[in-house]
């Protein structure tokens, strides 16, 4: 199987802070409402429940509900990043299994842990095109990005996306422009201020 990267859909449904016992219902409701981009992470502790919802949705109408209609993002957490390559790869595989989706559309390094995030990224490079369409980064600064790409060999896939907090109160125009100028998509989390 060869997976070609595709653009990140403009609106996504984040699984952060959804209690595990509510995740199935929330994801099913989001799917019914038309969401197709879902943001998950091992740290959220609800991927298995989200996976049950994806599986049920895909089976409920196989003629119209297709895996390629979904855009699923996963992320590896800091404890695995610090633990090293084998822990990063194990986290990737567990998330993929729990989500029951066959492949990721994007898989990210959740935080740029100093001294470890480049190694974590390198541990996932061989997943690109087989088990994930692309790799991305989350919560990176320009310096973090520069440190990461300095550790990549020529021809290795570069991050396709940077996910970071962006809102009217935290606009970060300089950082957004930095990543756009690197040819990356910028995905904002918490775009509307909380409480609206």
Short mmCIF file of C-alpha atoms in Angstrom, two decimals:
data_model
loop_
_atom_site.label_atom_id
_atom_site.label_comp_id
_atom_site.label_asym_id
_atom_site.label_seq_id
_atom_site.Cartn_x
_atom_site.Cartn_y
_atom_site.Cartn_z
CA UNK A 1 0.00 0.00 0.00
CA UNK A 2 1.25 3.48 -0.80
CA UNK A 3 -0.43 6.41 0.89
CA UNK A 4 -0.26 9.79 -0.79
CA UNK A 5 -0.40 12.84 1.50
CA UNK A 6 -3.59 14.88 1.27
CA UNK A 7 -4.44 18.35 2.61
CA UNK A 8 -5.68 18.64 6.19
CA UNK A 9 -9.42 19.39 6.19
CA UNK A 10 -10.15 22.89 7.54
CA UNK A 11 -12.35 21.91 10.49
CA UNK A 12 -11.66 19.03 12.85
CA UNK A 13 -13.12 17.41 15.94
CA UNK A 14 -10.65 17.13 18.81
CA UNK A 15 -10.79 14.24 21.25
CA UNK A 16 -8.92 16.08 24.02
CA UNK A 17 -10.69 16.12 27.41
CA UNK A 18 -13.51 13.82 26.29
CA UNK A 19 -14.02 11.21 29.01
CA UNK A 20 -13.46 7.68 27.75
CA UNK A 21 -17.01 6.66 28.66
CA UNK A 22 -18.40 9.52 26.53
CA UNK A 23 -16.06 9.23 23.56
CA UNK A 24 -18.02 6.68 21.52
CA UNK A 25 -21.20 8.78 21.69
CA UNK A 26 -19.36 12.04 20.98
CA UNK A 27 -17.52 10.65 17.96
CA UNK A 28 -20.69 9.05 16.55
CA UNK A 29 -22.55 12.35 16.95
CA UNK A 30 -19.68 14.21 15.28
CA UNK A 31 -19.71 11.76 12.36
CA UNK A 32 -23.49 12.18 12.00
CA UNK A 33 -23.02 15.96 12.05
CA UNK A 34 -20.57 15.72 9.15
CA UNK A 35 -17.16 15.89 10.82
CA UNK A 36 -14.52 13.85 9.01
CA UNK A 37 -11.27 15.24 10.49
CA UNK A 38 -10.54 13.84 13.97
CA UNK A 39 -7.61 14.78 16.18
CA UNK A 40 -6.48 12.10 18.61
CA UNK A 41 -3.47 11.37 20.78
CA UNK A 42 -2.33 8.57 23.05
CA UNK A 43 -2.33 11.06 25.94
CA UNK A 44 -6.10 11.57 25.62
CA UNK A 45 -6.76 7.99 26.85
CA UNK A 46 -9.83 7.53 24.64
CA UNK A 47 -8.52 6.16 21.36
CA UNK A 48 -10.04 2.68 21.81
CA UNK A 49 -13.49 4.20 22.31
CA UNK A 50 -13.02 6.48 19.30
CA UNK A 51 -11.91 3.44 17.31
CA UNK A 52 -15.11 1.61 18.24
CA UNK A 53 -17.08 4.55 16.87
CA UNK A 54 -15.09 4.70 13.62
CA UNK A 55 -15.53 0.95 13.16
CA UNK A 56 -19.28 1.14 13.82
CA UNK A 57 -19.71 4.09 11.44
CA UNK A 58 -17.78 2.37 8.65
CA UNK A 59 -19.77 -0.87 9.08
CA UNK A 60 -23.14 0.89 9.34
CA UNK A 61 -23.16 1.91 5.67
CA UNK A 62 -20.16 0.50 3.78
CA UNK A 63 -21.55 1.78 0.51
CA UNK A 64 -21.36 5.41 1.64
CA UNK A 65 -19.07 5.51 4.69
CA UNK A 66 -15.50 5.01 3.49
CA UNK A 67 -12.18 5.10 5.36
CA UNK A 68 -10.84 7.51 2.75
CA UNK A 69 -13.59 9.97 3.74
CA UNK A 70 -11.94 10.33 7.16
CA UNK A 71 -8.82 12.29 8.10
CA UNK A 72 -7.40 10.86 11.33
CA UNK A 73 -4.54 12.45 13.23
CA UNK A 74 -2.58 10.69 15.98
CA UNK A 75 0.18 11.91 18.25
CA UNK A 76 2.89 10.30 20.39
CA UNK A 77 3.20 11.62 23.95
CA UNK A 78 6.29 12.91 25.77
CA UNK A 79 6.87 9.85 27.96
CA UNK A 80 7.30 7.66 24.88
CA UNK A 81 9.37 10.34 23.15
CA UNK A 82 11.79 10.35 26.10
CA UNK A 83 11.77 6.53 26.32
CA UNK A 84 13.16 6.25 22.79
CA UNK A 85 12.53 4.83 19.35
CA UNK A 86 11.02 1.48 20.35
CA UNK A 87 8.54 3.17 22.73
CA UNK A 88 7.60 5.70 20.02
CA UNK A 89 6.97 2.94 17.50
CA UNK A 90 4.99 0.89 20.05
CA UNK A 91 2.84 3.94 20.82
CA UNK A 92 2.21 4.46 17.09
CA UNK A 93 1.17 0.81 16.66
CA UNK A 94 -1.08 0.84 19.73
CA UNK A 95 -2.84 4.01 18.62
CA UNK A 96 -3.32 2.61 15.13
CA UNK A 97 -4.74 -0.62 16.55
CA UNK A 98 -6.99 1.14 19.07
CA UNK A 99 -8.41 3.50 16.46
CA UNK A 100 -9.20 0.62 14.04
CA UNK A 101 -8.55 2.79 11.00
CA UNK A 102 -5.84 0.88 9.10
CA UNK A 103 -3.58 3.91 8.62
CA UNK A 104 -3.14 7.48 9.84
CA UNK A 105 -3.59 10.47 7.61
CA UNK A 106 -1.16 12.38 9.81
CA UNK A 107 0.92 11.30 12.79
CA UNK A 108 2.61 13.92 14.95
CA UNK A 109 5.27 14.43 17.54
CA UNK A 110 3.05 15.90 20.29
CA UNK A 111 5.71 18.07 21.96
CA UNK A 112 9.30 18.94 21.02
CA UNK A 113 11.00 17.29 24.01
CA UNK A 114 14.54 18.71 24.06
CA UNK A 115 17.14 16.15 23.10
CA UNK A 116 14.55 13.54 22.14
CA UNK A 117 12.06 14.82 19.57
CA UNK A 118 14.34 14.37 16.56
CA UNK A 119 14.96 10.74 17.49
CA UNK A 120 11.22 10.22 17.89
CA UNK A 121 10.58 11.66 14.43
CA UNK A 122 13.33 9.49 12.92
CA UNK A 123 11.72 6.42 14.50
CA UNK A 124 8.58 7.08 12.46
CA UNK A 125 10.03 8.05 9.07
CA UNK A 126 9.65 4.54 7.64
CA UNK A 127 5.90 4.62 8.44
CA UNK A 128 5.33 7.34 5.83
CA UNK A 129 3.60 5.93 2.76
CA UNK A 130 2.73 2.64 4.46
CA UNK A 131 1.00 3.29 7.79
CA UNK A 132 0.65 7.08 7.68
CA UNK A 133 0.21 9.49 4.83
CA UNK A 134 2.47 12.07 6.48
CA UNK A 135 4.26 13.10 9.65
CA UNK A 136 3.73 16.37 11.45
CA UNK A 137 4.72 18.24 14.57
CA UNK A 138 2.72 19.86 17.34
CA UNK A 139 3.55 22.76 19.66
CA UNK A 140 6.83 23.52 17.87
CA UNK A 141 8.67 26.81 17.74
CA UNK A 142 10.84 27.86 14.79
CA UNK A 143 13.93 26.78 16.76
CA UNK A 144 12.38 23.36 17.47
CA UNK A 145 11.66 22.90 13.77
CA UNK A 146 15.19 23.92 12.79
CA UNK A 147 16.62 21.45 15.32
CA UNK A 148 14.43 18.67 13.93
CA UNK A 149 15.25 19.16 10.25
CA UNK A 150 18.97 19.50 11.04
CA UNK A 151 18.79 15.87 12.16
CA UNK A 152 17.12 14.59 8.99
CA UNK A 153 19.03 13.15 6.09
CA UNK A 154 18.48 14.34 2.54
CA UNK A 155 15.39 12.73 1.03
CA UNK A 156 13.70 12.01 4.35
CA UNK A 157 10.13 13.26 4.60
CA UNK A 158 9.85 16.66 6.26
CA UNK A 159 6.95 17.54 8.56
CA UNK A 160 3.87 18.30 6.49
CA UNK A 161 2.02 20.16 9.23
CA UNK A 162 2.45 22.04 12.47
CA UNK A 163 -0.41 22.00 14.94
CA UNK A 164 -0.34 24.77 17.54
CA UNK A 165 -2.60 26.96 19.58
CA UNK A 166 -3.87 29.81 17.44
CA UNK A 167 -6.76 32.10 18.32
CA UNK A 168 -7.75 35.77 18.16
CA UNK A 169 -6.03 36.11 21.54
CA UNK A 170 -2.95 34.12 20.52
CA UNK A 171 -2.54 34.99 16.86
CA UNK A 172 1.18 34.09 16.44
CA UNK A 173 1.37 35.52 12.91
CA UNK A 174 5.17 35.32 12.74
CA UNK A 175 5.20 31.64 13.66
CA UNK A 176 2.30 30.84 11.31
CA UNK A 177 4.21 32.55 8.48
CA UNK A 178 7.41 30.67 9.39
CA UNK A 179 5.72 27.29 8.96
CA UNK A 180 3.81 28.33 5.85
CA UNK A 181 7.08 29.47 4.30
CA UNK A 182 8.44 25.97 4.94
CA UNK A 183 5.57 24.60 2.82
CA UNK A 184 3.72 23.23 5.84
CA UNK A 185 0.05 23.44 6.70
CA UNK A 186 -0.69 25.11 10.01
CA UNK A 187 -3.50 23.60 12.07
CA UNK A 188 -4.79 25.69 14.94
CA UNK A 189 -6.21 24.15 18.05
CA UNK A 190 -8.49 26.15 20.34
CA UNK A 191 -9.24 28.57 17.48
CA UNK A 192 -12.29 30.06 19.19
CA UNK A 193 -11.59 31.20 22.74
CA UNK A 194 -12.78 28.69 25.30
CA UNK A 195 -16.16 29.42 26.79
CA UNK A 196 -17.81 30.69 23.61
#
